[in-house]
Every structure is written in C-alpha cells, then in structure tokens.
XYZ file of C-alpha atoms in Angstrom:
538
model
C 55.681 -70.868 5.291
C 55.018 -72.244 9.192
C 54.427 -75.943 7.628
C 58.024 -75.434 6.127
C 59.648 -73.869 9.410
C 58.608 -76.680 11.499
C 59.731 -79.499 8.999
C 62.769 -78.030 9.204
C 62.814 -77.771 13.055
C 61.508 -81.373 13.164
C 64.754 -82.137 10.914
C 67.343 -80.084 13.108
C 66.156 -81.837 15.849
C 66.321 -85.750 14.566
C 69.857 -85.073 13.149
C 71.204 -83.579 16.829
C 69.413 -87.465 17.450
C 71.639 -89.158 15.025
C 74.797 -87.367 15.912
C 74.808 -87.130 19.923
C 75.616 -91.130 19.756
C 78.346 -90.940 16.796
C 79.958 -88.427 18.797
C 80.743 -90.533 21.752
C 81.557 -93.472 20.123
C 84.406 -90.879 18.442
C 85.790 -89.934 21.665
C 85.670 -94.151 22.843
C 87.971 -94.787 19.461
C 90.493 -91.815 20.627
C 91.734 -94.133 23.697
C 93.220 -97.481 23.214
C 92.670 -98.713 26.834
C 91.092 -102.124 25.775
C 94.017 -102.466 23.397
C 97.371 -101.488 25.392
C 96.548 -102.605 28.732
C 98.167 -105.870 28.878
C 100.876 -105.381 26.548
C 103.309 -103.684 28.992
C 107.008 -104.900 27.937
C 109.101 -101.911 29.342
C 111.680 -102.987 32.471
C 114.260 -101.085 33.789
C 116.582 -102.728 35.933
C 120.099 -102.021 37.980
C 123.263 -103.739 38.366
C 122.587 -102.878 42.171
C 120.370 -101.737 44.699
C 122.554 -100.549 47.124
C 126.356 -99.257 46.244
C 128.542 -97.664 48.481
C 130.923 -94.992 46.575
C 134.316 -95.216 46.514
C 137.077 -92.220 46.440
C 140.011 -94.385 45.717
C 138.492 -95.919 42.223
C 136.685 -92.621 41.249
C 136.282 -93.909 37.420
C 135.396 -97.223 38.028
C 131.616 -98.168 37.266
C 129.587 -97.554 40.139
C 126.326 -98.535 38.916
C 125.045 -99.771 35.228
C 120.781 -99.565 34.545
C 119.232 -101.048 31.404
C 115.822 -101.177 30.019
C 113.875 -103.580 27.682
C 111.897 -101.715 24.624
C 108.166 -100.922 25.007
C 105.619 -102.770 23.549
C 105.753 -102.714 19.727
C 102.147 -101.434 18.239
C 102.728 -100.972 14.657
C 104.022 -98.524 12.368
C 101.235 -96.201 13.267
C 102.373 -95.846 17.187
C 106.163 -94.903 17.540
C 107.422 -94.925 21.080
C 109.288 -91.305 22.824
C 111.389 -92.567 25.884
C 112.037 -90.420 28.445
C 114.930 -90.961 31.122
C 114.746 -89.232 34.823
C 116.611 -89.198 37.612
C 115.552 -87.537 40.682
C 116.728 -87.676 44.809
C 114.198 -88.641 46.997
C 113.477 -87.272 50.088
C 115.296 -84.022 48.915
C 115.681 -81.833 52.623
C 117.058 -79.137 51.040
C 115.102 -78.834 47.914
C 118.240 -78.303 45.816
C 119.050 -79.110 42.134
C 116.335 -80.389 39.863
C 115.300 -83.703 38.457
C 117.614 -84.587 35.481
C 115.825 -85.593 32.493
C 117.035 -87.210 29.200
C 115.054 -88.100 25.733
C 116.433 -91.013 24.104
C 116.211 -90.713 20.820
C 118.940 -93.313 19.388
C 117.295 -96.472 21.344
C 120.419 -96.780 23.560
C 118.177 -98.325 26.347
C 121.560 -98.451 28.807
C 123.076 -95.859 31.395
C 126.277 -96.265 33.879
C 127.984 -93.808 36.095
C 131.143 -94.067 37.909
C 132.194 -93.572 41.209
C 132.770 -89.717 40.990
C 129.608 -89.627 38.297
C 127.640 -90.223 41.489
C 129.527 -88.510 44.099
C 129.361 -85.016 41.759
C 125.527 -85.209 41.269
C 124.990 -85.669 44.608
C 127.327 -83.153 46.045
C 127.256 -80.731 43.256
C 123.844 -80.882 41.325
C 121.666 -81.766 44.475
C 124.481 -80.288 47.521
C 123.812 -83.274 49.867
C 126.152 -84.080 52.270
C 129.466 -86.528 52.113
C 129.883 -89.853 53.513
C 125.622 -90.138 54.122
C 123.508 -92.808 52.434
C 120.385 -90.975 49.760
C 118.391 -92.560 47.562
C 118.020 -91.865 43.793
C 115.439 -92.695 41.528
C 115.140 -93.803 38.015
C 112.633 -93.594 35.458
C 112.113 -94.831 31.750
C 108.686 -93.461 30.359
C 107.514 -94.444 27.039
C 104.798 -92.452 25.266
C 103.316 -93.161 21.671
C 102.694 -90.908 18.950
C 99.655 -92.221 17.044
C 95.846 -92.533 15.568
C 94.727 -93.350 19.236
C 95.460 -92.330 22.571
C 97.929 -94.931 24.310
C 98.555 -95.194 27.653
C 102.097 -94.902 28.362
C 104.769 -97.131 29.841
C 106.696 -96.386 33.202
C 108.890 -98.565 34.659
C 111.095 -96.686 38.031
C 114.060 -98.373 40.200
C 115.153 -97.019 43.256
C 118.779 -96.807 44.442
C 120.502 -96.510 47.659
C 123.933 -94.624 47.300
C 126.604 -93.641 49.977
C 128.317 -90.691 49.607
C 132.159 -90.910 50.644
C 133.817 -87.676 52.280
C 133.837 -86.313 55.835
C 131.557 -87.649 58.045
C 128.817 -85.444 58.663
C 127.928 -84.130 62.601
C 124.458 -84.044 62.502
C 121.397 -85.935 63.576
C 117.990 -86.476 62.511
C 117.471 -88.468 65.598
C 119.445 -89.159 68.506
C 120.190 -91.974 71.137
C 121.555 -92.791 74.112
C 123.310 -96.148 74.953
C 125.857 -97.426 77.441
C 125.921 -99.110 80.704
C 125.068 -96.231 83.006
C 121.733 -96.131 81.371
C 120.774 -100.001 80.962
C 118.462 -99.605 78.173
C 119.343 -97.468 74.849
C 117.232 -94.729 74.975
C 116.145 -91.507 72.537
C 116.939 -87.965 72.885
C 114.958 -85.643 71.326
C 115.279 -81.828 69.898
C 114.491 -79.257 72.658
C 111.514 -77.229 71.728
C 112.624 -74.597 68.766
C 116.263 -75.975 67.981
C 116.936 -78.176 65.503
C 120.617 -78.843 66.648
C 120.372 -79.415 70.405
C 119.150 -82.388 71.741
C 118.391 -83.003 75.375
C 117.540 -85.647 78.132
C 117.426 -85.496 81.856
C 116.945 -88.505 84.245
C 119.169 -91.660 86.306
C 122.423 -92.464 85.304
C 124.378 -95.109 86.902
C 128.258 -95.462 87.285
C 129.107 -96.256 83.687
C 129.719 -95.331 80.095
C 127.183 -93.588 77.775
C 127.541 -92.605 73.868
C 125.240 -91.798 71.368
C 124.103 -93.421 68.391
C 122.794 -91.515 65.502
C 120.424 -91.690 62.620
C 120.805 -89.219 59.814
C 119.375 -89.285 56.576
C 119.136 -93.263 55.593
C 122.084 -94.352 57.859
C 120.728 -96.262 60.618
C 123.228 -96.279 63.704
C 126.291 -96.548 61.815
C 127.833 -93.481 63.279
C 128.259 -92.200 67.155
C 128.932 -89.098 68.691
C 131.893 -89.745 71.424
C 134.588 -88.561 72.826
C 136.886 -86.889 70.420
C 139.864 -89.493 71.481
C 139.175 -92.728 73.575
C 136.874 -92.698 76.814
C 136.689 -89.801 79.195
C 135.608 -88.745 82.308
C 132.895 -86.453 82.527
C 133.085 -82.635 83.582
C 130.209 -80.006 84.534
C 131.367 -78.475 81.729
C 130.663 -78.479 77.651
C 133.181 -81.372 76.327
C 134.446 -81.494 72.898
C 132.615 -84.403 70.923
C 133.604 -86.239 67.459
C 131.142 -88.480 65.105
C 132.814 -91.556 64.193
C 131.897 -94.890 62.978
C 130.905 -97.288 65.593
C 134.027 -99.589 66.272
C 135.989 -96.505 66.331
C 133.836 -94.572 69.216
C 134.759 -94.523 72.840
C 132.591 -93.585 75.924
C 131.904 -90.511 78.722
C 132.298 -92.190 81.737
C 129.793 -91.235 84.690
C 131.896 -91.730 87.908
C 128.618 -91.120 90.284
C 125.655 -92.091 90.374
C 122.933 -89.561 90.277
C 120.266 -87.665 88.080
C 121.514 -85.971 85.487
C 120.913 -83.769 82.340
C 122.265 -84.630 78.700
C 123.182 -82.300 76.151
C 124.089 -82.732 72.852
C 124.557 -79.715 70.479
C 125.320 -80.650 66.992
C 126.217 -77.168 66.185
C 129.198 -76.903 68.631
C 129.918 -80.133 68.373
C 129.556 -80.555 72.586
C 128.030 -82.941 74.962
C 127.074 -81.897 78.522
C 126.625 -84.411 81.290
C 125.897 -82.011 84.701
C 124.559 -83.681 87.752
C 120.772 -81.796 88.227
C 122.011 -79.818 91.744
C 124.488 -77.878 89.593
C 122.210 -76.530 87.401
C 121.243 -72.930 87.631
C 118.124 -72.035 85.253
C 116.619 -68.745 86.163
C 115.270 -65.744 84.163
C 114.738 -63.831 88.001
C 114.949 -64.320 91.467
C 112.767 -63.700 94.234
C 112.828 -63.407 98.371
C 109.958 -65.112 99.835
C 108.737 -66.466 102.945
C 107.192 -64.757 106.056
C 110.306 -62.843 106.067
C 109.044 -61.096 103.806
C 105.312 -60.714 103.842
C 102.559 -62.369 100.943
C 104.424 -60.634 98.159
C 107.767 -61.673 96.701
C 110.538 -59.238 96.522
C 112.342 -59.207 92.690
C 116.530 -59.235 93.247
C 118.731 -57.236 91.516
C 121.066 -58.555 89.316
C 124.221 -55.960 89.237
C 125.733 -53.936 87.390
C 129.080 -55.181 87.482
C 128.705 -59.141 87.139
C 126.109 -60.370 85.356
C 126.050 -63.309 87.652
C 125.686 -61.238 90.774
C 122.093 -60.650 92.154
C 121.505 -58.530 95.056
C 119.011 -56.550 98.137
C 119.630 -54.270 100.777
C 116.386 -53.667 102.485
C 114.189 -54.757 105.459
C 113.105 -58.178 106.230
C 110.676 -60.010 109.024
C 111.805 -62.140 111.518
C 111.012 -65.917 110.191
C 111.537 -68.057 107.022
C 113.362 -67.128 103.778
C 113.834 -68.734 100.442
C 114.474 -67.352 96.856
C 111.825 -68.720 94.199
C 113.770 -68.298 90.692
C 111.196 -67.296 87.982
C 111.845 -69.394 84.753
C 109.553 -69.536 81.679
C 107.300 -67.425 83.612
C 107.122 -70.661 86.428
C 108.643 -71.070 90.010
C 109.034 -74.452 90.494
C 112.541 -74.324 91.631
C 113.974 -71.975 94.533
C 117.226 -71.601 96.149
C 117.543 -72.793 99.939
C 119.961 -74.205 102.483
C 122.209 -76.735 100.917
C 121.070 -79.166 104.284
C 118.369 -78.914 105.849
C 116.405 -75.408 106.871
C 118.915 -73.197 109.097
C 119.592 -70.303 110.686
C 121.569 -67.421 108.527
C 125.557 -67.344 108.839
C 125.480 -64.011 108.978
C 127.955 -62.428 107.033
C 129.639 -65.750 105.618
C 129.249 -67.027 101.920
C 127.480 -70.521 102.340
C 126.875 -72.864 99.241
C 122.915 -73.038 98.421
C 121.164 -75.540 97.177
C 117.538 -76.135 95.525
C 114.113 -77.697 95.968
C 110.851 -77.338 94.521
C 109.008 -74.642 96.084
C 106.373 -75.888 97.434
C 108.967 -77.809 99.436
C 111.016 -75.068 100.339
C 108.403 -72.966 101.968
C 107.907 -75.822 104.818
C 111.062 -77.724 105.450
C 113.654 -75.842 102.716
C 114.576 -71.993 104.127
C 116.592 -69.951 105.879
C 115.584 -68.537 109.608
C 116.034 -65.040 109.552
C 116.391 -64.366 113.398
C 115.180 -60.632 113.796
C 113.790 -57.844 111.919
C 116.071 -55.138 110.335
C 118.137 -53.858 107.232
C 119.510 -57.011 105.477
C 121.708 -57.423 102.568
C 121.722 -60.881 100.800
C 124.022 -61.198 97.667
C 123.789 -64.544 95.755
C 126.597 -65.327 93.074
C 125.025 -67.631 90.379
C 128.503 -68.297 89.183
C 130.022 -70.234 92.201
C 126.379 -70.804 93.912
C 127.416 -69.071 97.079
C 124.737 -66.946 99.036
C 125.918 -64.356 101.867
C 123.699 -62.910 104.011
C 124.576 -59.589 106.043
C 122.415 -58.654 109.049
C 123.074 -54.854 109.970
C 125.756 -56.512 112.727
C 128.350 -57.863 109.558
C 127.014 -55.251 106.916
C 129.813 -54.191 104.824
C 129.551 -50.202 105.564
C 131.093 -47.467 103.010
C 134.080 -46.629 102.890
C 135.339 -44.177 105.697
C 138.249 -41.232 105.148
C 139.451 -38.221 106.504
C 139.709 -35.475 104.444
C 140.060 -31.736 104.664
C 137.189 -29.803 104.593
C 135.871 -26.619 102.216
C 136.108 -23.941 104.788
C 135.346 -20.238 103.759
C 137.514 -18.982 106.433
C 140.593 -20.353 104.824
C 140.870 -22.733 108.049
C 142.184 -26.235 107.630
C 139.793 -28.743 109.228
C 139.758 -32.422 109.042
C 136.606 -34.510 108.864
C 135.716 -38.054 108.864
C 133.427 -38.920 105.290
C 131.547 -41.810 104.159
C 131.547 -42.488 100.290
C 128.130 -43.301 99.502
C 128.833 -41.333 95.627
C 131.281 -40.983 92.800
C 130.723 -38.566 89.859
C 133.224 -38.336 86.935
C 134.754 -34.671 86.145
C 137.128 -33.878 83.462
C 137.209 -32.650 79.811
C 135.262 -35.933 77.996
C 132.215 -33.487 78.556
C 134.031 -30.424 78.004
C 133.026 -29.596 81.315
C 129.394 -29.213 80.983
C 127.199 -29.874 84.196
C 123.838 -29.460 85.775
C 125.181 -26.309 88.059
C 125.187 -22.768 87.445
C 128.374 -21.866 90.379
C 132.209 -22.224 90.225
C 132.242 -25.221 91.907
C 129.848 -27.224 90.479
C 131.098 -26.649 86.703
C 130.983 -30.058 84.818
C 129.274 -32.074 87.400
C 126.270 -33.859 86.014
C 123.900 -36.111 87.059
C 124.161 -38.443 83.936
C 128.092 -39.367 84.870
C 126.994 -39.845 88.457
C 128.250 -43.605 89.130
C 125.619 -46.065 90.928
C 127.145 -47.711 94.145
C 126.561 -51.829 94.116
C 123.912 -53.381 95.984
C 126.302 -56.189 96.249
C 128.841 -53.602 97.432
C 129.427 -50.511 98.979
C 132.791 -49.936 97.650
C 131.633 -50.553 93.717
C 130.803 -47.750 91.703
C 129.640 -48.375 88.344
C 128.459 -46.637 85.110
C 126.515 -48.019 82.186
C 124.847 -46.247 79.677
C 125.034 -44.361 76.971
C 128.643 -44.335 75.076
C 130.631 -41.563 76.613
C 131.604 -38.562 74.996
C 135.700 -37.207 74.812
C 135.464 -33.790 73.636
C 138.491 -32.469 75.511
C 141.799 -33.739 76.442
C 140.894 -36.878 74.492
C 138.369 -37.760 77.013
C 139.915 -36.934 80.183
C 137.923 -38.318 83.211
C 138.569 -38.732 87.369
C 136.666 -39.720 89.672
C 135.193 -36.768 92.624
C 133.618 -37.973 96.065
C 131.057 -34.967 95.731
C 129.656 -32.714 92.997
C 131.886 -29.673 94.577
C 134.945 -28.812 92.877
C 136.755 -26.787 95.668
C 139.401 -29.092 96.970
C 137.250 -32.510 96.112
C 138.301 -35.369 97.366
C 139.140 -37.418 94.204
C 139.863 -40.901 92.443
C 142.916 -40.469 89.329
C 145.304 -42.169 87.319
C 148.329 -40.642 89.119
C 149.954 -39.963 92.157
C 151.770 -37.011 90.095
C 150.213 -33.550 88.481
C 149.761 -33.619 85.273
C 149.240 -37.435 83.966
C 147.199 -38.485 81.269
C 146.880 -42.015 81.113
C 145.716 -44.333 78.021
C 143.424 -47.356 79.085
C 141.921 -50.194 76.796
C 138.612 -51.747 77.153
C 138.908 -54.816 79.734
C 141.928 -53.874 81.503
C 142.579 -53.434 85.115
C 143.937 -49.733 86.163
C 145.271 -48.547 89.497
C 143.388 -45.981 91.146
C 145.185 -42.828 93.601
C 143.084 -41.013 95.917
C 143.563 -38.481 97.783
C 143.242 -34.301 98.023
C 146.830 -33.891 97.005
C 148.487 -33.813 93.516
C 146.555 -37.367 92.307
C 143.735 -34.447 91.488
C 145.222 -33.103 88.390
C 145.506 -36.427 86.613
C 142.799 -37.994 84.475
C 142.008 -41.423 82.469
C 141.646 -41.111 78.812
C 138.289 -43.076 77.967
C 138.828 -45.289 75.233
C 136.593 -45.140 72.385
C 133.091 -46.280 72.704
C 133.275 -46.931 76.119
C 129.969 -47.264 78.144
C 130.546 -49.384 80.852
C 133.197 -47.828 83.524
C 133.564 -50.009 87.214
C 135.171 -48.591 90.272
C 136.199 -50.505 93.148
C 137.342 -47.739 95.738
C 138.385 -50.732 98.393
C 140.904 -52.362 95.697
C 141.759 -49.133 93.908
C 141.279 -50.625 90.838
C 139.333 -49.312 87.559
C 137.970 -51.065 84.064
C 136.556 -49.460 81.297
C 134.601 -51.242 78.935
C 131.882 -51.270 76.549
C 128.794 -53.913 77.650
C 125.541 -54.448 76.449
C-alpha cells in the first residue's frame, strides 16, 4: 500500500512537470504581438487643422475627417471601430467625451459651422469667440482566436468659437510707450480676476494685451472708445481686437500702480502718493512715548479717524498698520514741520523708518491735542487746546424747585433720545428720569464736539410709531431738547439717508418727535448744523 502511494505521488508530481511549460506557451499563443505589430493601416486625417467658425454660413461644412480601414487579419479577426471626440484642456470640466461605434464602415465625419459652435457652447459650455482644441479618435479593436493589439489613430483640431468677445484673461500684459518694454501683469494673491502692477511710467500710452485660452494676443483690453486720459479713478474698459483698441494716456511721469479687474471690467492707473492702504492708524514719535497710540476711526464717516488726548512736546507721525506691517506712515506733505494748528493741511507718506528722522510733525508743547485725519480727501488737522473746537455753549433756563426762573450758560457734552419708540422705558426709578436709558445715550465724535451719533442695535418703535427727540440731559423737567418742529404736536416721517432739520430749544419744539423708520440703527446728530440722518449701517 506505501509502494503504491508514492508511485502515485512520484506521478502527480512529473505530470505538474509536463504541464507547468504547456501552460505558458498557452498564454504566449493568446497575444498576437509578433503578428500585428507592423501591420498598422488605420489613419485618420482632417480637411483642416485650424478653422475659424463662421456665424454668417452656419450650415456650411466647417470641417470633414476621414479614416483608412484597419489592417485586414482574416475572417477569424473582425475589426469594432470606435469614434471619440473630446475638448482638451477642458477648465470647466463640463460635458463628456462623445463617443460613436461605427458599425456600417462609414469611415467619414463632417460638421458645419453651427455643428461646432453648438458642441462647444452647448455640450462642453465654453466660451464664444475663443480658440479650443478638439480631439479625434478612431480605435479599432478585433474580435478573435488571439489577443490583438488594437489600432488608434487621434488628430487634433484648433477651432474658434464666433460670438461676443470674452473679458477675461489667463494672462495679462502691459504694452505702450510709457512703459518701453511690454511687460506682464500678474493675478494678485487670492483673485483670479484682478491683476496688478506697480512701478515707472513715462508720459505715454499703455494697453493691455491678453492671452486667454489658445488666443495668443489677439485681443486688448482698452479704452471703451478711442484713447483717454487717465483719472485716479476706476475707468470703464472694453476687450477688442487689436487694430480696433486705443490707449490710456499717462500725462505725467511718475510711479504708478495698475489695475485691471476683469470682473468689473475697470482699469486703474493712480500715481503711488494717492494711494491710501491702511487696515489702522497709529501716533508715534517722541510725542508720544515708546508705544504707539491706535486712532479711532468714527462713527459717522467711515473715512474719518480721530484722538483727543495728551501728547509730548517733539516729533509726530502716524504709522498705518497694513497686513499686520508698517512700512508706510502719514507725514508732512514737504519736509518735517511744525503743526498748523487748527488748519486742515494735505499729508503725505514715507516709509517709516524714514519718517521717524526727517518725515514728522513738531508738536511744540505738551497738552490736550485733537488730530482728525480724513482718508477721503487726505487732509490732517491738528487742534492744540488754543484752536480746539469746544462744545457747544447755550443758555437755558434752569430746573429750579422754587418755581424761580433762572438762566444758565450749558455745555453739550451729551444727547439721549426720549420718546415713545421705547415706550418710555428707562434706567430711573423718579418722574423725571422716566424713559431715559443708557443704551439710546448718543456718543459725541472724537472728530467733533457737535456730532452725536448712535449705532447699534436696530431700534425699537413701540409707541407713536417710534417717536424719538433728542434731550441735552437724562432729566425730563423742562429739558433742553433737539425735535422735528418748531410747533407742539408734530410727528414727522423720515427715510433712511435723508437730511432732517433739527429745532432746539425749551419752548414748544419739545412736544414734537421723529418717527424712526424701520430698521434703523444708525441715527447722526450734528447740533452745530441742526441737521439729522437716520440710517441703517453695518
């Protein structure tokens, strides 16, 4: 019984021999590399490599591709042919490649005019009047004993769409006498629509060339009619093709920055001393000690940035914090100076390290200064306690128990509101001080004494559809007070944004109120102009 097992294990064994070998050369017969690799016959070619479309001839034949059979190997092997068609360099990733099975040995396509124009602007959504490539494919794969290799044969083909002319830029460029050489643009950091460049222009003309998708300078951005004159302002742009585009003409000399935002279709040429680029601003100098002092920006203009405090005698500058740098400060527009006190003066800027040795303002003498700078016009006013704007000063009566009339001189240093838009609630328990509250206390300006303002949370109009006026103190008995009327009894309807006339007084202006519009938040109070806006700001 063992002699018999191992003749049989000796057996298993030389067969697994015999038919390791046999199985290999199996697999080897399974491809037909040897046989197919030089007979390669299929060729598709195009009527065309490059065709641009044409909206006035929309079913005329645009393009016409052929292809020559595959190779022929025998009854056995029957060719499949496969026909694609696919964009390349697809940005958006839109539509899908098209794919046709020929199975009636028409070895021929052709598309018209609008047969291109629709897949690309329908199936794929590409843009009009920009060049994109296509590409075609014939595949040819045989059914048979033996693993064939197919047959490819691809064609590429370069296709301009017609249409509007798109206003965008892959990359941009600069060209034009005022620059000498063309230069390139580039994307700031994080946008993919504005470009930006800052350096020398001369007197002269600048446009910009553009390269967008496969068109290579064929288009500019320019003015939107003929040549114009730059302004420190965004100008209206147009993309045209290039014998069509006029110029921005640069009328000084100087350094610049260049914007171009594809988006809002703008260019910006500003001369580098006009720019303003500031996320804060600082007082520094030995006015002010080793630690910079952080301006205000007001409440009622967003361009306004203010102090009111004490400063050393000696040198002053304002270091504007940007992307978490100083580089840049605001300082005399000459030279260093002494103050004008009390006068709006244009500022200029250096870099800092400048301005802290031969860029600043002398402040002559310690004390209570107020320095206002208005980002808008680029003005700076500094007040010593000599040209100080003070409060405003009346004469009013006075509360007297005694019933006695008595006059007294009072600076307004605060405004509260008072009316029904609160229903009369308040902070105090007495007579007098019924719907008073801290919350609709208004904040006086740093800019200016005689601006009140409140933002905050959108006011409520519980009563008398949100009747409000406007008390010196947070006494009721014979207040002093800021209304819409010189008459009893008014109720007047304002709209966000407008301007209102104020009437003061202790007389019959107190028993007339401002209905607050709807969501309003934002109230300002100028007590010198007698004027009033309400308003709803974020």
């Amino acid at each position: 019984m063992e002699k018999l097992f191992r003749i049989r294990k000796s057996f298993i064994k030389l067969a697994c021999i015999l038919l390791v070998p046999c199985l290999f050369a199996a697999c080897e017969d399974e491809i037909d590399n040897a046989y197919t690799k030089n007979q390669y016959n299929l060729e598709l070619t195009t009527s065309t490599g490059h065709i641009i479309l044409d909206e006035n001839t929309p079913e005329d034949i645009a393009l016409v591709l052929n292809w020559t059979p595959a190779t022929d190997l025998g009854l056995d092997y029957k060719p499949t042919y496969t026909y694609e068609v696919d964009l390349v360099n697809n940005k958006n990733n839109t539509g899908s490649v098209i794919k046709e099975y020929e199975d009636d040995f028409i070895f021929k396509r052709s598309y018209t005019h609008k047969d291109l124009q629709d897949l690309l602007i329908d199936h794929w959504g590409q843009p009009t009047s920009t060049t994109m490539t296509l590409q075609f494919r014939v595949t040819a794969t045989y059914g048979g004993p033996k693993l064939v290799l197919p047959e490819i044969s691809t064609i590429t083909v370069k296709i301009k769409t017609y249409g509007p002319l798109q206003f965008a830029a892959d990359r941009l460029f600069m060209a034009g006498d005022a620059l000498g050489d063309e230069v390139e643009i580039f994307k700031k950091n994080g946008s993919e629509t504005l470009f930006m460049w800052e350096g020398f222009l001369a007197k002269g003309k600048i446009n910009f060339p553009v390269i967008y998708s496969e068109d290579f300078k064929v288009t500019t951005i320019a003015p939107v009619a003929g040549d114009q004159t730059i302004v420190p302002d965004a100008m209206d742009a147009d993309i045209m093709e290039n014998a069509q585009a006029g110029s921005w003409i640069v009328d000084e000399a100087g350094e610049y920055r260049v914007s171009v935002n594809t988006a809002t279709k703008t260019v910006t040429i500003i001369a580098m001393g006009d720019i303003l680029e500031f996320d804060k601003i600082y007082l520094a100098g030995t006015a002010v000690g080793n630690i910079g002092i952080e301006m205000t920006q007001t409440l009622e203009d967003e361009n306004c940035y203010a102090f009111y405090g004490q400063l050393n005698a000696g040198k002053l500058y304002l270091p504007m914090l940007f992307e978490e740098k100083k580089e840049k400060s605001l300082v005399p527009a000459g030279s260093s100076q002494e103050i004008s006190d009390g006068n709006a003066v244009v500022f200029g800027q250096a870099d800092t390290d400048v301005a802290a040795e031969t860029k600043y303002w002398n402040i002559p003498s310690a004390g209570l200064y107020r320095i206002v700078v208005n980002a808008d016009t680029k003005m700076i006013t500094i007040y010593s306690q000599a040209t100080d704007p003070q409060p405003k000063l009346i004469t009013g009566h006075k509360d007297t128990s005694s019933g006695t009339t008595v006059l007294e001189d009072v600076y307004i240093t605060n405004l509260w509101m008072w009316g029904g838009f609160n229903n009369w609630t308040g902070d105090g328990s007495s007579a007098t001080e019924r719907g008073f509250s801290e919350k609709y206390k208004l904040t006086p300006s740093l800019a200016n004494p005689y601006i009140f303002v409140y933002k905050g949370d959108v006011l409520p109009r519980e009563k008398e559809s949100g009747g409000v006026k406007f008390c010196i103190t947070n006494k009721m008995s014979n207040v002093y007070a800021f209304s819409s009327a010189s008459t009893r009894g008014v109720f007047l309807d304002v709209v966000h944004g407008g301007s209102y006339t104020l009437y003061e007084g202790q007389l019959d202006n107190r028993y007339s109120y401002f209905r607050i519009p709807e969501n309003t938040n934002y109230i300002m109070v100028d007590i010198e102009k007698l004027v009033i806006v309400f308003d709803n700001k974020q």
